[in-house]
Amino acid sequence: MNFCSQCGGQIERRVPAGDNRERDVCPQCGFIHYQNPKVIVGCLPVYQNKVLLCRRAIDPRYGLWTLPAGFMELGETTWQGAERETWEEARAKVSNLELYSVFNLPHIGQVYCIFRSELEKPEFAPGEESLEVALFEEEEIPWDELAFMTISRTLKHYFEDRKSGDFPVRMEDIEPSVKPKC
Ligand SMILES: [Zn+2]
């Protein structure tokens, strides 16, 4: 950030009084431009034995498969965001959301929250950010064409936990050194 969004003044990088790390500070109006991690919310929609995946129509990872997920908006809860993203990307209605995976990605300042959810009916269609949306049995999952490690980890856990029917919340840290494949 170079200029203050409040007054247009030149931003300086410094530690504000009472703080312990450098921030973008506007010496002109005194505004401190805090930057904090972003939350990504999404669903693992399940219909009978199948899970719903979307093929991305946008970069990054154009053409690869993912779960419907995206940045949380102001004014909504995590579940509302997950439901909204599922509607926007897969034109699918989900219910009975249960928090399932939480990923910390400190190197890019992101936190993922993925909810297991029930797809009410096998009705879905690609939204604007998807090329294609489809239901997959476990054996049909395109493991080599998944867009993000958060997605492959979530699916791995899901199929593992499904054997016992017990789905504890899975929380993991994802570091940049780890290859983006499972
Ligand atoms: Zn300013």
Short mmCIF file of C-alpha atoms and ligand atoms in Angstrom, two decimals:
data_model
loop_
_atom_site.label_atom_id
_atom_site.label_comp_id
_atom_site.label_asym_id
_atom_site.label_seq_id
_atom_site.Cartn_x
_atom_site.Cartn_y
_atom_site.Cartn_z
CA MET A 1 0.00 0.00 0.00
CA ASN A 2 1.45 3.40 -1.01
CA PHE A 3 -1.30 5.90 -0.32
CA CYS A 4 -3.79 6.26 2.49
CA SER A 5 -7.32 5.20 1.51
CA GLN A 6 -8.70 7.73 4.02
CA CYS A 7 -6.86 10.91 2.98
CA GLY A 8 -4.55 10.08 0.06
CA GLY A 9 -1.39 10.78 2.11
CA GLN A 10 1.86 8.83 1.64
CA ILE A 11 1.94 5.66 3.77
CA GLU A 12 4.86 4.85 6.05
CA ARG A 13 5.84 1.46 7.38
CA ARG A 14 6.34 1.68 11.13
CA VAL A 15 5.41 0.24 14.50
CA PRO A 16 2.51 2.28 15.93
CA ALA A 17 2.65 3.26 19.62
CA GLY A 18 1.55 0.36 21.81
CA ASP A 19 1.91 -2.16 18.96
CA ASN A 20 4.69 -4.68 18.41
CA ARG A 21 4.88 -5.02 14.65
CA GLU A 22 5.21 -2.86 11.57
CA ARG A 23 2.02 -1.54 9.98
CA ASP A 24 1.08 0.74 7.11
CA VAL A 25 0.57 4.03 8.94
CA CYS A 26 -0.58 7.35 7.50
CA PRO A 27 1.42 10.14 9.18
CA GLN A 28 -0.97 12.72 7.74
CA CYS A 29 -4.28 11.53 9.27
CA GLY A 30 -2.94 8.92 11.71
CA PHE A 31 -4.94 6.04 10.23
CA ILE A 32 -3.42 2.59 10.71
CA HIS A 33 -4.12 0.22 7.83
CA TYR A 34 -4.18 -3.18 9.55
CA GLN A 35 -3.87 -6.25 7.39
CA ASN A 36 -5.10 -9.54 8.78
CA PRO A 37 -5.68 -13.05 7.45
CA LYS A 38 -8.63 -13.79 5.23
CA VAL A 39 -11.14 -16.55 5.88
CA ILE A 40 -12.14 -18.94 3.11
CA VAL A 41 -15.36 -20.84 3.65
CA GLY A 42 -16.69 -23.76 1.68
CA CYS A 43 -18.65 -26.98 1.62
CA LEU A 44 -18.09 -30.65 1.06
CA PRO A 45 -21.57 -31.38 -0.33
CA VAL A 46 -22.58 -35.03 -0.08
CA TYR A 47 -25.40 -36.74 -1.93
CA GLN A 48 -25.90 -40.42 -1.12
CA ASN A 49 -22.38 -41.83 -1.52
CA LYS A 50 -21.09 -39.08 -3.73
CA VAL A 51 -19.39 -35.75 -3.25
CA LEU A 52 -19.92 -32.65 -5.36
CA LEU A 53 -16.92 -31.05 -7.06
CA CYS A 54 -16.61 -28.02 -9.34
CA ARG A 55 -14.13 -27.54 -12.17
CA ARG A 56 -12.65 -24.06 -11.99
CA ALA A 57 -13.37 -21.56 -14.73
CA ILE A 58 -10.99 -19.00 -13.19
CA ASP A 59 -7.34 -18.63 -12.30
CA PRO A 60 -5.52 -19.77 -10.30
CA ARG A 61 -5.76 -23.48 -11.16
CA TYR A 62 -8.10 -23.02 -14.10
CA GLY A 63 -9.60 -26.35 -15.22
CA LEU A 64 -8.85 -28.20 -11.99
CA TRP A 65 -11.45 -29.60 -9.58
CA THR A 66 -12.30 -28.10 -6.24
CA LEU A 67 -14.94 -27.96 -3.56
CA PRO A 68 -17.19 -24.89 -3.69
CA ALA A 69 -15.39 -22.34 -1.49
CA GLY A 70 -14.39 -18.71 -1.46
CA PHE A 71 -13.68 -15.62 0.60
CA MET A 72 -16.08 -14.89 3.39
CA GLU A 73 -17.97 -11.62 2.98
CA LEU A 74 -18.53 -8.95 5.60
CA GLY A 75 -21.84 -9.34 7.41
CA GLU A 76 -22.20 -13.08 7.02
CA THR A 77 -21.43 -16.04 9.27
CA THR A 78 -19.07 -18.83 8.24
CA TRP A 79 -21.97 -21.15 7.45
CA GLN A 80 -23.81 -18.54 5.46
CA GLY A 81 -20.65 -17.93 3.47
CA ALA A 82 -20.19 -21.65 2.81
CA GLU A 83 -23.81 -21.97 1.65
CA ARG A 84 -23.51 -18.88 -0.53
CA GLU A 85 -20.32 -20.11 -2.19
CA THR A 86 -21.94 -23.48 -2.85
CA TRP A 87 -24.85 -21.74 -4.52
CA GLU A 88 -22.64 -19.35 -6.51
CA GLU A 89 -20.19 -21.95 -7.78
CA ALA A 90 -22.38 -25.05 -8.05
CA ARG A 91 -25.97 -23.77 -8.02
CA ALA A 92 -26.54 -26.34 -5.29
CA LYS A 93 -28.57 -26.04 -2.08
CA VAL A 94 -27.02 -27.62 1.01
CA SER A 95 -28.21 -28.19 4.56
CA ASN A 96 -27.03 -29.67 7.89
CA LEU A 97 -23.62 -28.03 7.75
CA GLU A 98 -21.02 -29.45 10.15
CA LEU A 99 -17.56 -27.93 10.54
CA TYR A 100 -15.11 -30.50 9.21
CA SER A 101 -11.73 -29.09 8.21
CA VAL A 102 -9.80 -26.04 9.31
CA PHE A 103 -6.51 -25.20 7.59
CA ASN A 104 -3.99 -22.57 8.61
CA LEU A 105 -1.97 -21.16 5.71
CA PRO A 106 0.17 -18.55 7.49
CA HIS A 107 2.47 -17.96 4.51
CA ILE A 108 -0.42 -16.52 2.48
CA GLY A 109 -2.49 -15.25 5.41
CA GLN A 110 -5.48 -17.52 4.92
CA VAL A 111 -7.67 -19.73 7.09
CA TYR A 112 -9.95 -22.31 5.48
CA CYS A 113 -13.16 -23.60 7.06
CA ILE A 114 -14.83 -26.42 5.18
CA PHE A 115 -18.20 -27.79 6.23
CA ARG A 116 -19.61 -31.22 5.53
CA SER A 117 -23.09 -30.71 4.20
CA GLU A 118 -26.00 -32.54 2.65
CA LEU A 119 -26.99 -31.86 -0.90
CA GLU A 120 -30.76 -31.90 -0.66
CA LYS A 121 -31.41 -33.00 -4.24
CA PRO A 122 -29.08 -34.01 -7.08
CA GLU A 123 -29.66 -30.61 -8.61
CA PHE A 124 -26.69 -28.45 -9.52
CA ALA A 125 -25.17 -26.53 -12.42
CA PRO A 126 -22.00 -24.58 -13.07
CA GLY A 127 -22.06 -21.06 -11.67
CA GLU A 128 -19.99 -18.29 -13.25
CA GLU A 129 -16.72 -19.47 -11.72
CA SER A 130 -17.16 -23.12 -12.73
CA LEU A 131 -16.80 -24.93 -16.04
CA GLU A 132 -18.54 -28.04 -14.82
CA VAL A 133 -20.05 -29.48 -11.64
CA ALA A 134 -20.41 -33.20 -10.95
CA LEU A 135 -20.98 -35.84 -8.29
CA PHE A 136 -18.13 -38.29 -7.70
CA GLU A 137 -17.93 -41.69 -6.04
CA GLU A 138 -14.73 -42.23 -4.06
CA GLU A 139 -13.13 -44.25 -6.89
CA GLU A 140 -13.94 -41.51 -9.39
CA ILE A 141 -12.21 -38.61 -7.58
CA PRO A 142 -9.71 -36.97 -9.97
CA TRP A 143 -6.89 -36.93 -7.38
CA ASP A 144 -4.31 -35.65 -9.89
CA GLU A 145 -6.54 -32.82 -11.01
CA LEU A 146 -7.50 -31.26 -7.69
CA ALA A 147 -6.88 -27.52 -7.47
CA PHE A 148 -5.62 -27.12 -3.89
CA MET A 149 -4.02 -29.13 -1.15
CA THR A 150 -6.78 -28.04 1.24
CA ILE A 151 -9.25 -29.81 -1.05
CA SER A 152 -7.29 -33.04 -1.42
CA ARG A 153 -6.65 -33.19 2.35
CA THR A 154 -10.35 -32.67 3.08
CA LEU A 155 -11.39 -35.41 0.66
CA LYS A 156 -8.75 -37.84 2.00
CA HIS A 157 -9.98 -37.30 5.54
CA TYR A 158 -13.58 -37.62 4.49
CA PHE A 159 -13.22 -41.00 2.80
CA GLU A 160 -11.10 -42.24 5.71
CA ASP A 161 -13.62 -41.07 8.33
CA ARG A 162 -16.56 -42.38 6.37
CA LYS A 163 -15.45 -45.95 7.17
CA SER A 164 -16.17 -45.37 10.87
CA GLY A 165 -18.93 -42.81 10.42
CA ASP A 166 -17.13 -40.55 12.89
CA PHE A 167 -16.10 -37.14 11.52
CA PRO A 168 -13.96 -35.23 14.01
CA VAL A 169 -12.91 -31.70 13.03
CA ARG A 170 -9.58 -31.92 11.23
CA MET A 171 -7.23 -29.02 11.77
CA GLU A 172 -3.94 -28.77 9.92
CA ASP A 173 -1.20 -26.30 9.10
CA ILE A 174 -0.19 -26.12 5.48
CA GLU A 175 3.31 -24.82 4.87
CA PRO A 176 4.74 -23.54 1.59
CA SER A 177 7.42 -26.26 1.58
CA VAL A 178 4.77 -28.93 1.22
CA LYS A 179 4.03 -29.81 -2.39
CA PRO A 180 0.52 -28.81 -3.50
CA LYS A 181 -0.48 -32.42 -4.13
CA CYS A 182 -1.52 -35.12 -1.74
ZN ZN B 1 -4.39 9.27 5.86
#
